[in-house]
Short mmCIF file of C-alpha atoms in Angstrom, two decimals:
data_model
loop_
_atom_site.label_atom_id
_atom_site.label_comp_id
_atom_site.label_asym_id
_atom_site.label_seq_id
_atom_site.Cartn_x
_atom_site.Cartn_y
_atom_site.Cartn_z
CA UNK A 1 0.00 0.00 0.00
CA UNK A 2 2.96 2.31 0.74
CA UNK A 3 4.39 2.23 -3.15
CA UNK A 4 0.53 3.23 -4.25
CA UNK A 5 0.26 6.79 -5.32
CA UNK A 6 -2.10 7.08 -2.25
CA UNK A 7 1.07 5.61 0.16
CA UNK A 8 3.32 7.98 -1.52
CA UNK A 9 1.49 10.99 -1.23
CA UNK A 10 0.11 10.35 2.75
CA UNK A 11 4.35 10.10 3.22
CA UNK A 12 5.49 13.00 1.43
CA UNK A 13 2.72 14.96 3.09
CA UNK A 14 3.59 13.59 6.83
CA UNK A 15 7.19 14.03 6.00
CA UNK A 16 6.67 17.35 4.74
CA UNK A 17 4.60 18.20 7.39
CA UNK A 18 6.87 16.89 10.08
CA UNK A 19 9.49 19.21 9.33
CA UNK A 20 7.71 22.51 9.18
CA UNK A 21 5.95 21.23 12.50
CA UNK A 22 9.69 20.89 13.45
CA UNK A 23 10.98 24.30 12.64
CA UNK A 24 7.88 25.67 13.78
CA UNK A 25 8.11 23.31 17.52
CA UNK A 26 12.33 24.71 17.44
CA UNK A 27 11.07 28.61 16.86
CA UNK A 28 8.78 28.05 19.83
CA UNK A 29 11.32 26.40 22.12
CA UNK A 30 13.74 29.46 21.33
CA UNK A 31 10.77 31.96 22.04
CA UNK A 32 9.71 29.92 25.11
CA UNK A 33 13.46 29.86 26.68
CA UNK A 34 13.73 33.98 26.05
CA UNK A 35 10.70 34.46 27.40
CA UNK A 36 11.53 32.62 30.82
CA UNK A 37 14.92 34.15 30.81
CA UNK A 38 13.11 37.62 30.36
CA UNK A 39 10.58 36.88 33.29
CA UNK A 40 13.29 35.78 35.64
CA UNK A 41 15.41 38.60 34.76
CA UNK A 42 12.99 41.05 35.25
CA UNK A 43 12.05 39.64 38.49
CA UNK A 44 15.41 40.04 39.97
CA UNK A 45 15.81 43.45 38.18
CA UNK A 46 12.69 44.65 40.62
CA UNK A 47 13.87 42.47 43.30
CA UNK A 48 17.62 44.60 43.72
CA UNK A 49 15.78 47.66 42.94
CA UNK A 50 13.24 47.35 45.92
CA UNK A 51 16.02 46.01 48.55
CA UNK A 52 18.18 49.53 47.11
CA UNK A 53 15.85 51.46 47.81
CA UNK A 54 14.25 49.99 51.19
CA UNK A 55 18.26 50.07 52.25
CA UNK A 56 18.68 53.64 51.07
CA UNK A 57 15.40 54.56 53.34
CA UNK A 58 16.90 52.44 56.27
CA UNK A 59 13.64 49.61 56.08
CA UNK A 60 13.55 46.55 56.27
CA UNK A 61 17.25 45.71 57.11
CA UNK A 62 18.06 44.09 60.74
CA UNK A 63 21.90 46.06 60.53
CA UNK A 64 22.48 44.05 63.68
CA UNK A 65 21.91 40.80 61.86
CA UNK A 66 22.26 41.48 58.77
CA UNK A 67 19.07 39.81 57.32
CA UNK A 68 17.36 41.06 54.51
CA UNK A 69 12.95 41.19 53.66
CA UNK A 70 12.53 39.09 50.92
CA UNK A 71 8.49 39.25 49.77
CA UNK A 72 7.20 36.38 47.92
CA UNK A 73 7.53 38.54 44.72
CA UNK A 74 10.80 38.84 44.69
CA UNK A 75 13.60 37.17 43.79
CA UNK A 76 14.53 35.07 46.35
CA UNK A 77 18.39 35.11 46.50
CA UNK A 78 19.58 38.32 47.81
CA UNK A 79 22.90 39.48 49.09
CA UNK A 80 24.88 43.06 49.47
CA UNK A 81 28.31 42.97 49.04
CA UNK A 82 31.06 45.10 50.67
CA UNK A 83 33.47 46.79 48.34
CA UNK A 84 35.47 44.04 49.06
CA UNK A 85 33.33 41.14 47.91
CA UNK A 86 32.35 40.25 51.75
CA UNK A 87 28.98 39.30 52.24
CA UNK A 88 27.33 42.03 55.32
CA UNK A 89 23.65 40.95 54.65
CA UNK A 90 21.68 38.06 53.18
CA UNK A 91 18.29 37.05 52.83
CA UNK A 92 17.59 33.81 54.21
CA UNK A 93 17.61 31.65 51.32
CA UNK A 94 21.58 33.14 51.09
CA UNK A 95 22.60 33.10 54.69
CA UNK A 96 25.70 32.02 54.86
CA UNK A 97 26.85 31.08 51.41
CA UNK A 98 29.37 32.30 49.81
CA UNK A 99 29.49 36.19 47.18
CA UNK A 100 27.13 35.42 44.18
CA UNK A 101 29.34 37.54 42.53
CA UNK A 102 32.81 38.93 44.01
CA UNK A 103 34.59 38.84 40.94
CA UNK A 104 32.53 41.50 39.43
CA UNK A 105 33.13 43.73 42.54
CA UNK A 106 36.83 43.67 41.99
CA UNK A 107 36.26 45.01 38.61
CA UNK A 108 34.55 47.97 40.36
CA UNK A 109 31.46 47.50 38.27
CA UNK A 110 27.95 49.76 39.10
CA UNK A 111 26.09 47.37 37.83
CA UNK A 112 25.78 43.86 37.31
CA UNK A 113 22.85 42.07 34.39
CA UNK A 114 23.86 38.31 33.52
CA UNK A 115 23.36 34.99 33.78
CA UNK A 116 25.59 32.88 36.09
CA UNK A 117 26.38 29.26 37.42
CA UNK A 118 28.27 29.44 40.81
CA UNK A 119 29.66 26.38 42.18
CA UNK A 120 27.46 26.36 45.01
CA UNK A 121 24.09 26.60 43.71
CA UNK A 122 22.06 23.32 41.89
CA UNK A 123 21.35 25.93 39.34
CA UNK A 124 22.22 28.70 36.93
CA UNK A 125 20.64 32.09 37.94
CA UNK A 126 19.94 35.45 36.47
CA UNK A 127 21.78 37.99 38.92
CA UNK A 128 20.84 41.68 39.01
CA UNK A 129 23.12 44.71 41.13
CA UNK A 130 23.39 47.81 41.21
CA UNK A 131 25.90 49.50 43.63
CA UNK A 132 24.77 51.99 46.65
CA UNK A 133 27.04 55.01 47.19
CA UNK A 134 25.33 54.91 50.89
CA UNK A 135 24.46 52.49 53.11
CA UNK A 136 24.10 51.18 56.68
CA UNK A 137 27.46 48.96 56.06
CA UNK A 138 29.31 52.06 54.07
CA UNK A 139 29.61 53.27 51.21
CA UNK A 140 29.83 51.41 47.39
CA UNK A 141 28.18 48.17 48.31
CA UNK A 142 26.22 46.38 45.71
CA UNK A 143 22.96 44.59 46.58
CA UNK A 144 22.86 41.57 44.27
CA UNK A 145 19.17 40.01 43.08
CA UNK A 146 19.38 36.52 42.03
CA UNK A 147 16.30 34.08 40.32
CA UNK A 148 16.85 30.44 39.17
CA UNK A 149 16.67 30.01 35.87
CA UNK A 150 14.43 27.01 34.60
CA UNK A 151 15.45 23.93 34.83
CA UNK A 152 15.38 21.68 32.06
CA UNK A 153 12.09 20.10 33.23
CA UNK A 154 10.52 23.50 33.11
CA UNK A 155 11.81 24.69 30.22
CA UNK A 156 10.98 21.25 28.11
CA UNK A 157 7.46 21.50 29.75
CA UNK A 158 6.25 23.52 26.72
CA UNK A 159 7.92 21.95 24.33
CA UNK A 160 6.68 18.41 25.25
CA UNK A 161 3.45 19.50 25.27
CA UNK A 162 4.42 20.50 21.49
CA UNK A 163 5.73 17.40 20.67
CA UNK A 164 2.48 15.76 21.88
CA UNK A 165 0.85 18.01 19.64
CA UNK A 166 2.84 17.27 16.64
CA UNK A 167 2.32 13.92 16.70
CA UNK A 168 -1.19 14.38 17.19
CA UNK A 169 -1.24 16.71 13.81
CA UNK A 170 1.27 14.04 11.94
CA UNK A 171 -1.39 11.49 12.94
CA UNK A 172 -4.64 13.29 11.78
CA UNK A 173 -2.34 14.54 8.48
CA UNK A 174 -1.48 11.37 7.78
CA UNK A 175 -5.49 10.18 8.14
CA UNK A 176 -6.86 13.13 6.25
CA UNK A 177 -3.98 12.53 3.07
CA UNK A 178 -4.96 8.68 3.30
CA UNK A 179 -9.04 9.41 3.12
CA UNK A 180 -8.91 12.29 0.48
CA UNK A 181 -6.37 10.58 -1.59
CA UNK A 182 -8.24 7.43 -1.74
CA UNK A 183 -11.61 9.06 -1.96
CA UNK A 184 -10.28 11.15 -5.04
CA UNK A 185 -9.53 8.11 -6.15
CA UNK A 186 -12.53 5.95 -5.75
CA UNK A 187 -13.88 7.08 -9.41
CA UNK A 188 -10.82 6.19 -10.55
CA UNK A 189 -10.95 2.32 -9.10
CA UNK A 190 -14.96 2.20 -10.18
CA UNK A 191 -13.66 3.36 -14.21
CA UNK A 192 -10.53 0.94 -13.99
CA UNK A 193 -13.31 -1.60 -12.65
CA UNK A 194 -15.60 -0.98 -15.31
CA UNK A 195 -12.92 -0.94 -18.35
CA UNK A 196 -11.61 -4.29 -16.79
CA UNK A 197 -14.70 -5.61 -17.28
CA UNK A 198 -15.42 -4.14 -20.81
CA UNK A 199 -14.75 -7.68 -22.34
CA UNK A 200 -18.36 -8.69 -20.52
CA UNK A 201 -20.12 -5.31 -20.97
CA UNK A 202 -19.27 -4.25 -24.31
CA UNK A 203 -18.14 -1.23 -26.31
CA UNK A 204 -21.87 0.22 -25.39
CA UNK A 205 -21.02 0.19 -21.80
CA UNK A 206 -19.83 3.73 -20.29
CA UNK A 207 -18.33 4.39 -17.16
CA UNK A 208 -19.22 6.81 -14.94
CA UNK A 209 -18.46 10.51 -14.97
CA UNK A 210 -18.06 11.71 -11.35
CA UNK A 211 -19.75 15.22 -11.38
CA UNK A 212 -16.44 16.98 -9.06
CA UNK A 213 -15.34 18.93 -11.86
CA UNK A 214 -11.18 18.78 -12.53
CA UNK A 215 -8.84 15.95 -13.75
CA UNK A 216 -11.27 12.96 -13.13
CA UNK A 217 -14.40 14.18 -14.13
CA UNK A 218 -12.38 14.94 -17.48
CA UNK A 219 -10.89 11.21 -17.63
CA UNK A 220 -13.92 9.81 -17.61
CA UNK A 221 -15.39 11.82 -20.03
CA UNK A 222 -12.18 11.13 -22.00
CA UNK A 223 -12.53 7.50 -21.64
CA UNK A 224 -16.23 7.61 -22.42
CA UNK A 225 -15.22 9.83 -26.06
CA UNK A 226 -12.78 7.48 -26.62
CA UNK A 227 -15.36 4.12 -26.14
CA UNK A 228 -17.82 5.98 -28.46
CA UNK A 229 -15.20 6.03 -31.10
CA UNK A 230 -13.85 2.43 -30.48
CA UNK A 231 -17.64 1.20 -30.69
CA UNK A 232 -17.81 3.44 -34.28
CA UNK A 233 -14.88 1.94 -35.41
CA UNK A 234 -16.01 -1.75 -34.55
CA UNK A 235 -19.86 -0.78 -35.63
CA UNK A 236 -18.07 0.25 -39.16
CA UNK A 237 -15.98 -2.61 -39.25
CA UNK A 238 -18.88 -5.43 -38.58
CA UNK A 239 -20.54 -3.07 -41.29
CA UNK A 240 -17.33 -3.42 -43.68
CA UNK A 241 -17.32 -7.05 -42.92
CA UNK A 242 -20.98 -7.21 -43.90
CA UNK A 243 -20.94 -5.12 -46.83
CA UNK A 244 -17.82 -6.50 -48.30
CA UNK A 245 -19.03 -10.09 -48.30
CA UNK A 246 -22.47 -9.53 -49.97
CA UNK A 247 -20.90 -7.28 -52.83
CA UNK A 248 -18.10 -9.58 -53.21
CA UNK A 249 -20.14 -12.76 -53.02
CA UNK A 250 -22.20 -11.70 -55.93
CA UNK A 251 -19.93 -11.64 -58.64
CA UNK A 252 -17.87 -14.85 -57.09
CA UNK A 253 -21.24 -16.43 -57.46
CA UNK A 254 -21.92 -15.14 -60.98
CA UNK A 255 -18.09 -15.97 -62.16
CA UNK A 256 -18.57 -19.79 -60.59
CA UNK A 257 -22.24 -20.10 -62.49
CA UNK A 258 -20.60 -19.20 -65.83
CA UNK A 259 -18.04 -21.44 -65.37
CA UNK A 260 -20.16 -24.13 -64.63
CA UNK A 261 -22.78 -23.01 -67.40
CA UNK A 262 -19.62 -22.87 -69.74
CA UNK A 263 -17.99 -26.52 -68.64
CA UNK A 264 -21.41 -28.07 -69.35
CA UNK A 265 -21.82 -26.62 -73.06
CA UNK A 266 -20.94 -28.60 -75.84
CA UNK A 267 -17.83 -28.41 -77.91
CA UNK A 268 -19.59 -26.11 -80.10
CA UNK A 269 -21.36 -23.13 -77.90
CA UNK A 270 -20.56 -19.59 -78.74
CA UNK A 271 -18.39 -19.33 -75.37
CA UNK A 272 -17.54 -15.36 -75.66
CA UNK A 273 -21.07 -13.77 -74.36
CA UNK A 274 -20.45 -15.99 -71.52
CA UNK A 275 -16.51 -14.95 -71.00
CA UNK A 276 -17.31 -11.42 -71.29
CA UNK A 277 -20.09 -11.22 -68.31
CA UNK A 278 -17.38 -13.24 -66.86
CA UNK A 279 -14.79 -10.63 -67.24
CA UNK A 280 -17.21 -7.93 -66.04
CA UNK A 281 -18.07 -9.47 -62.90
CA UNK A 282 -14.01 -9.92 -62.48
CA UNK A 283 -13.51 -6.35 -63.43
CA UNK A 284 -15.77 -5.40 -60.38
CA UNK A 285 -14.26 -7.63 -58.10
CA UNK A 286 -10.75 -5.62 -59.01
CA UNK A 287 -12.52 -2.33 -58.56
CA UNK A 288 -13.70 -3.49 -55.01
CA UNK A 289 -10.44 -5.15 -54.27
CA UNK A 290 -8.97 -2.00 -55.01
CA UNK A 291 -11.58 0.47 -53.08
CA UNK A 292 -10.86 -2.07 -50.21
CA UNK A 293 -6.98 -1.69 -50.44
CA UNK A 294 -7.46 2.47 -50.92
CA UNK A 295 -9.77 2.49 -47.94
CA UNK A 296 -6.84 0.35 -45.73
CA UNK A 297 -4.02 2.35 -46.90
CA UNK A 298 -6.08 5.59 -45.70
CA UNK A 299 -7.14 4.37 -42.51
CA UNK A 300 -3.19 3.52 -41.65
CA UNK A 301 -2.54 6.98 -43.16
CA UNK A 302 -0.02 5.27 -45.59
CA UNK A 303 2.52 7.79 -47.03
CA UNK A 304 2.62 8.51 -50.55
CA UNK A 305 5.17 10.81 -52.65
CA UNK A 306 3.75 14.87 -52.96
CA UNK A 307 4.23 16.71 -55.51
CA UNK A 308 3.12 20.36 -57.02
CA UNK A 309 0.13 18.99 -58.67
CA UNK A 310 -1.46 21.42 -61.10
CA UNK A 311 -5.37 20.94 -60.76
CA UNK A 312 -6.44 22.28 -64.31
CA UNK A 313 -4.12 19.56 -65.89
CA UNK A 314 -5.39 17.09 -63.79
CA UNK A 315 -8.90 18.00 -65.05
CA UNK A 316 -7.72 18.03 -68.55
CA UNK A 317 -6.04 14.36 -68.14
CA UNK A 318 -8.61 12.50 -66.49
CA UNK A 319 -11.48 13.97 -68.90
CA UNK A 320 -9.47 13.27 -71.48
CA UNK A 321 -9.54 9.59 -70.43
CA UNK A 322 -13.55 9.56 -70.42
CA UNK A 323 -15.29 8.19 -73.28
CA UNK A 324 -19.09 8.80 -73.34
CA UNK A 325 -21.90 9.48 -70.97
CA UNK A 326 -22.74 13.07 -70.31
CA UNK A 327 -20.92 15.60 -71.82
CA UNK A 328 -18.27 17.31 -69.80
CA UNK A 329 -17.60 21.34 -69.84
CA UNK A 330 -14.71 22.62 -68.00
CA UNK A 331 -13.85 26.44 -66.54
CA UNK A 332 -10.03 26.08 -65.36
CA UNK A 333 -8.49 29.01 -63.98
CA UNK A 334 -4.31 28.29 -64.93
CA UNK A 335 -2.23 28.19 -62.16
CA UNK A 336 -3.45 26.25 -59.49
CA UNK A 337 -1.42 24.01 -57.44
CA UNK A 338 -1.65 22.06 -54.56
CA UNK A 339 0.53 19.69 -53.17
CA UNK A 340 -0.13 15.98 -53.01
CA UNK A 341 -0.18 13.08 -54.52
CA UNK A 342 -1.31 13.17 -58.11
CA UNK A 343 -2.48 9.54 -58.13
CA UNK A 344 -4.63 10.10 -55.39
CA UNK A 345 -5.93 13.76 -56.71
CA UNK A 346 -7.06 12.00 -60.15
CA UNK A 347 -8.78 8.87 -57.78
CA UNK A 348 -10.93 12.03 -56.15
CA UNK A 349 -11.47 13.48 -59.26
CA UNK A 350 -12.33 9.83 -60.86
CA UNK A 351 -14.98 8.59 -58.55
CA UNK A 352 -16.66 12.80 -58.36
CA UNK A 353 -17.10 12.31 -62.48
CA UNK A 354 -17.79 8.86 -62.25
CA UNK A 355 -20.60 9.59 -59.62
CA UNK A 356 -21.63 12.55 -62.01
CA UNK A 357 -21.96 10.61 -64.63
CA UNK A 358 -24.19 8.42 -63.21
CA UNK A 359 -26.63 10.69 -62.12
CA UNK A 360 -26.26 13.32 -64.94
CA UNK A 361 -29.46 14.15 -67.62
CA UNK A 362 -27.57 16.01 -69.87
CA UNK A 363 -24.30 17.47 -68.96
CA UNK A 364 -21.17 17.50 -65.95
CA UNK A 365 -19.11 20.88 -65.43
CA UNK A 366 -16.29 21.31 -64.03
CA UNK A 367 -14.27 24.09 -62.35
CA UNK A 368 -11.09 25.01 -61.04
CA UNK A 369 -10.21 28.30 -59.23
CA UNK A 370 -8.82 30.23 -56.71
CA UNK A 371 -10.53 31.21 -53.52
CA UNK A 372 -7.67 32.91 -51.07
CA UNK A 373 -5.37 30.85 -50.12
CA UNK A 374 -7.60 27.52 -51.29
CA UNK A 375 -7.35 25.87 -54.40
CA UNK A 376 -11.20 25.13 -55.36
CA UNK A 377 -12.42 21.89 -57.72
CA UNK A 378 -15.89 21.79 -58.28
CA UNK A 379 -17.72 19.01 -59.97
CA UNK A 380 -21.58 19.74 -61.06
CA UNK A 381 -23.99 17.50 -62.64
CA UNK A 382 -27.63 18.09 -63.84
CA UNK A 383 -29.28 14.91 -62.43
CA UNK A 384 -32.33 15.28 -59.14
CA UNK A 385 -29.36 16.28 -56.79
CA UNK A 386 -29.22 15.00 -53.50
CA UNK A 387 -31.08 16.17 -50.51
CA UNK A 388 -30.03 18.07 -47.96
CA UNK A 389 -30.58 15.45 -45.05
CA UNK A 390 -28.99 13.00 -46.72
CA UNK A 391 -25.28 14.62 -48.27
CA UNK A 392 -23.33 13.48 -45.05
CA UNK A 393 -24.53 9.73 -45.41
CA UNK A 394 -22.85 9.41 -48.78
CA UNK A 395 -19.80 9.89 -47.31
CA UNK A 396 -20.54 7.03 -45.33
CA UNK A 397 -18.44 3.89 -46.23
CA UNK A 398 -21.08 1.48 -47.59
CA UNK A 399 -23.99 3.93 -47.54
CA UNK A 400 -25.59 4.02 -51.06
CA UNK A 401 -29.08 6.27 -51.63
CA UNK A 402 -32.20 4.27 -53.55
CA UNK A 403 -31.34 6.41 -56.58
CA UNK A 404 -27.36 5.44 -56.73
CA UNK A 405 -28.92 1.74 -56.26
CA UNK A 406 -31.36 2.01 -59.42
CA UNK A 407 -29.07 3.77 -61.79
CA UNK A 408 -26.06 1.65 -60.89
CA UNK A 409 -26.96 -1.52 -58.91
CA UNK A 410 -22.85 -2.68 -59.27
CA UNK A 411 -21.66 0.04 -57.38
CA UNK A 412 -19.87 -0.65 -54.08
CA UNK A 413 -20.58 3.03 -52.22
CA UNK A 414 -16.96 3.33 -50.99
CA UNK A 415 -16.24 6.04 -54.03
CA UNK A 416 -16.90 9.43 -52.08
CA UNK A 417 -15.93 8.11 -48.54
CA UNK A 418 -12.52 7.59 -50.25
CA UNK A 419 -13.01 10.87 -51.93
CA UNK A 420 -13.01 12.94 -48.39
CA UNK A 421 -10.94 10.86 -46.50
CA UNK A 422 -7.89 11.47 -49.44
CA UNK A 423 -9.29 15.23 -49.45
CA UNK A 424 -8.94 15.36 -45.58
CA UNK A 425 -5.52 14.04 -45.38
CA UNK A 426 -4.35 16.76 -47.39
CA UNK A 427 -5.63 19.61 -45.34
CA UNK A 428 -8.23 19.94 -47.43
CA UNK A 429 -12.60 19.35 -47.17
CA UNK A 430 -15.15 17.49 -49.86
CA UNK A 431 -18.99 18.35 -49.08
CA UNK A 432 -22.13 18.44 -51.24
CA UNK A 433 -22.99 22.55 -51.97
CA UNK A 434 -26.13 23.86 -52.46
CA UNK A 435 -26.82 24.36 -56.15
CA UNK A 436 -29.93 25.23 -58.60
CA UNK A 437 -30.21 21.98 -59.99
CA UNK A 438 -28.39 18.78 -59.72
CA UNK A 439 -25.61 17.80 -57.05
CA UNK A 440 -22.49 19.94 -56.34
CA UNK A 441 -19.52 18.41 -54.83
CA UNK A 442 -16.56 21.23 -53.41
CA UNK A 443 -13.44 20.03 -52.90
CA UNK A 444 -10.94 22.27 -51.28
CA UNK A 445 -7.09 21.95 -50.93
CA UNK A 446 -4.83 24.45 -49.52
CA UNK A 447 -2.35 26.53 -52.45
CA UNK A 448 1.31 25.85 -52.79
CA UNK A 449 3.08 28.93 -51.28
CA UNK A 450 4.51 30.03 -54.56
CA UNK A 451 1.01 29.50 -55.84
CA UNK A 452 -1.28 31.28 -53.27
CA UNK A 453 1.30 34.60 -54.23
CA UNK A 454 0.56 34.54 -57.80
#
């Protein structure tokens, strides 16, 4: 569980964590330590000051014994020093122990503010004193004010209480990264659960979108898109599958009944009607062989060699080619190049005449020109057109209207969808344009530079 993204996180967090609880637990030890030192200082500070000035007003001082008041507020080591470092008057938690600080009063200091550690206390002490140019015991004595410092104990009081805390916070941290983390990540185990399980569901089957908003909402609906265009692609491949089997099991049929027909003749049967409805059906079973390899080389996005292709040649060529049907008229503006393939350019421009020709009364025009930076090829025929609802579906592989049926029952309906998808691939568009009378199909490619300047 630790090397799952949730385990990883909930450690980097607590680790994290953990040491800016640290920093922040050291920060408040330092404050906590100057703040006691500050206290205790103070408290002595007062202390000296009070015993100064009850000695310079002759209170509360026993001269005979040389005790000194110490309230409960005050600091409660207190001592005045002779000039000499003798001690003349104590209070009675100092009676009888040695100077506090004697070394100073050689120095001939006034006053005295520091921390010390004399041998003969348990602890270090803040000492205060401040030195008297009068007093009952002469003059330049120094009354000395003295608080313990805390001890360890009292100073790691707060600080343990910290550390307490800390761990408390690391613990509920570490709790709160483990249940977000693997709550954020429940929609995540429900659409791994759900795609694991696709095999038994089926391409139909969605998973569910979390409505949170953010990263997973968007992965689902990502994985969603992407089922809806896996169960396309299999939809249009069962299609495919379909589609190619009926149109080429009717001419395998026909080509194995005119064999048979033709083995069971006698010696002396005109044989060539027979061959030559033989050789049609095999001529369609090329042209679907073919449509089928186009369509596979497309879909795999199969490079083949560019070049400046010059669109009013390539109308000239491949009309050229065309003998009978409708007559074709051509407007083709000189200059316009595209780049691609030129093989694939006259297969686009094949199966838009072809399809023109099929559906033509009386004439097919085409046109080449310049629109910006587009080269335009337009292909128009005179025939009933095509409705409006329906000019996306014949660019569906396979999808042939009622009329395309009647006029050419042989046809295999994979003409325009290979028309667009060779269009597409070069940057460019094929759709059906409105038009008075007939069907207009628009292809647009984008210029050559040099050609788009002209």
């Amino acid at each position: 569980m630790l090397f799952s993204v949730r385990g990883r996180a909930t450690v980097i967090t607590v680790v994290a964590s953990a040491l800016i609880l640290l920093l922040v637990l050291l920060l408040l030890m330092l404050l906590a330590r100057d703040w006691a030192e500050n206290q205790v200082a103070r408290k002595a500070e007062r202390t000296a000051e009070r015993i100064a000035f009850d000695i310079a007003t002759e209170t509360g001082t026993d001269t005979g014994r040389g005790d000194l008041t110490v309230g409960p507020d005050d600091a409660p080591m207190v001592q005045v020093l002779s000039p000499e470092g003798k001690v003349v008057a104590a209070g009675e938690a100092m009676r009888g122990r040695p100077a506090l600080a004697a070394d100073r009063l050689a120095d001939r200091q006034l006053l005295i503010d520091r921390r010390g550690c004399p041998d003969f206390l348990d602890d270090c002490v803040w000492m205060f004193g401040l030195r008297l140019r009068a007093s009952p015991w002469g003059p330049g004595v120094m009354v000395i004010a003295a608080s313990p410092l805390p001890s360890l104990l009292n100073v790691w009081l707060l600080p343990l209480v910290l550390v307490l805390l800390l761990a408390a916070l690391l613990t509920l941290i570490a709790w709160w990264t483990w249940h977000t983390i693997g709550s954020a990540f429940v929609p995540v185990d429900l659409i791994r659960a759900e795609m694991a399980d696709l095999d038994a569901r089926g391409l139909d089957h969605r998973v569910p979108v979390p409505q949170t908003g953010g990263e997973i909402q968007a992965l689902a609906e990502t994985v969603n898109a992407t089922l809806e265009r896996l169960e396309e692609a299999s939809d249009r491949e069962r299609r495919f599958i379909s589609d190619a089997s009926h149109d080429l099991r009717n001419p395998i049929a026909g080509l194995q009944a005119r064999m048979e027909v033709a083995l069971d003749e006698p010696a002396g049967y005109d044989w060539k009607p027979m061959v030559r409805s033989a050789l049609r059906d095999a001529q369609r079973l090329n042209d679907i062989v073919l449509d089928l390899l186009e369509l596979s080389r497309l879909d795999t996005r199969t490079p083949q060699p560019e070049e400046p292709v010059d669109l009013a040649a390539l109308v000239r060529r491949e009309v050229g080619r065309r003998a009978g049907g409708a007559p074709i008229r051509t407007r083709l503006e000189p200059g316009v190049v595209v780049q691609a393939n030129p093989v694939r350019l006259g297969r686009v421009l094949g199966n838009l005449l072809s399809n023109a020709e099929r559906h033509a009364e009386s004439r097919i025009e085409v046109t080449v020109a310049r629109d910006g930076g587009d080269a335009v090829m337009e292909v128009l025929d005179d025939g009933s057109g095509i409705p409006e609802e329906s000019r996306e579906r014949v660019f569906e592989r396979f999808a042939r209207l009622s009329e395309s049926e009647v006029r050419d029952p042989q046809g295999t309906g994979l003409g325009l969808p290979i028309a667009r998808e060779i269009a597409e691939i070069y940057g460019g568009s094929l759709r059906i344009a409105d038009s008075p009378r007939g069907a207009r199909f628009v292809l647009r490619l984008p210029l050559t530079p040099d050609a788009g300047s002209r």
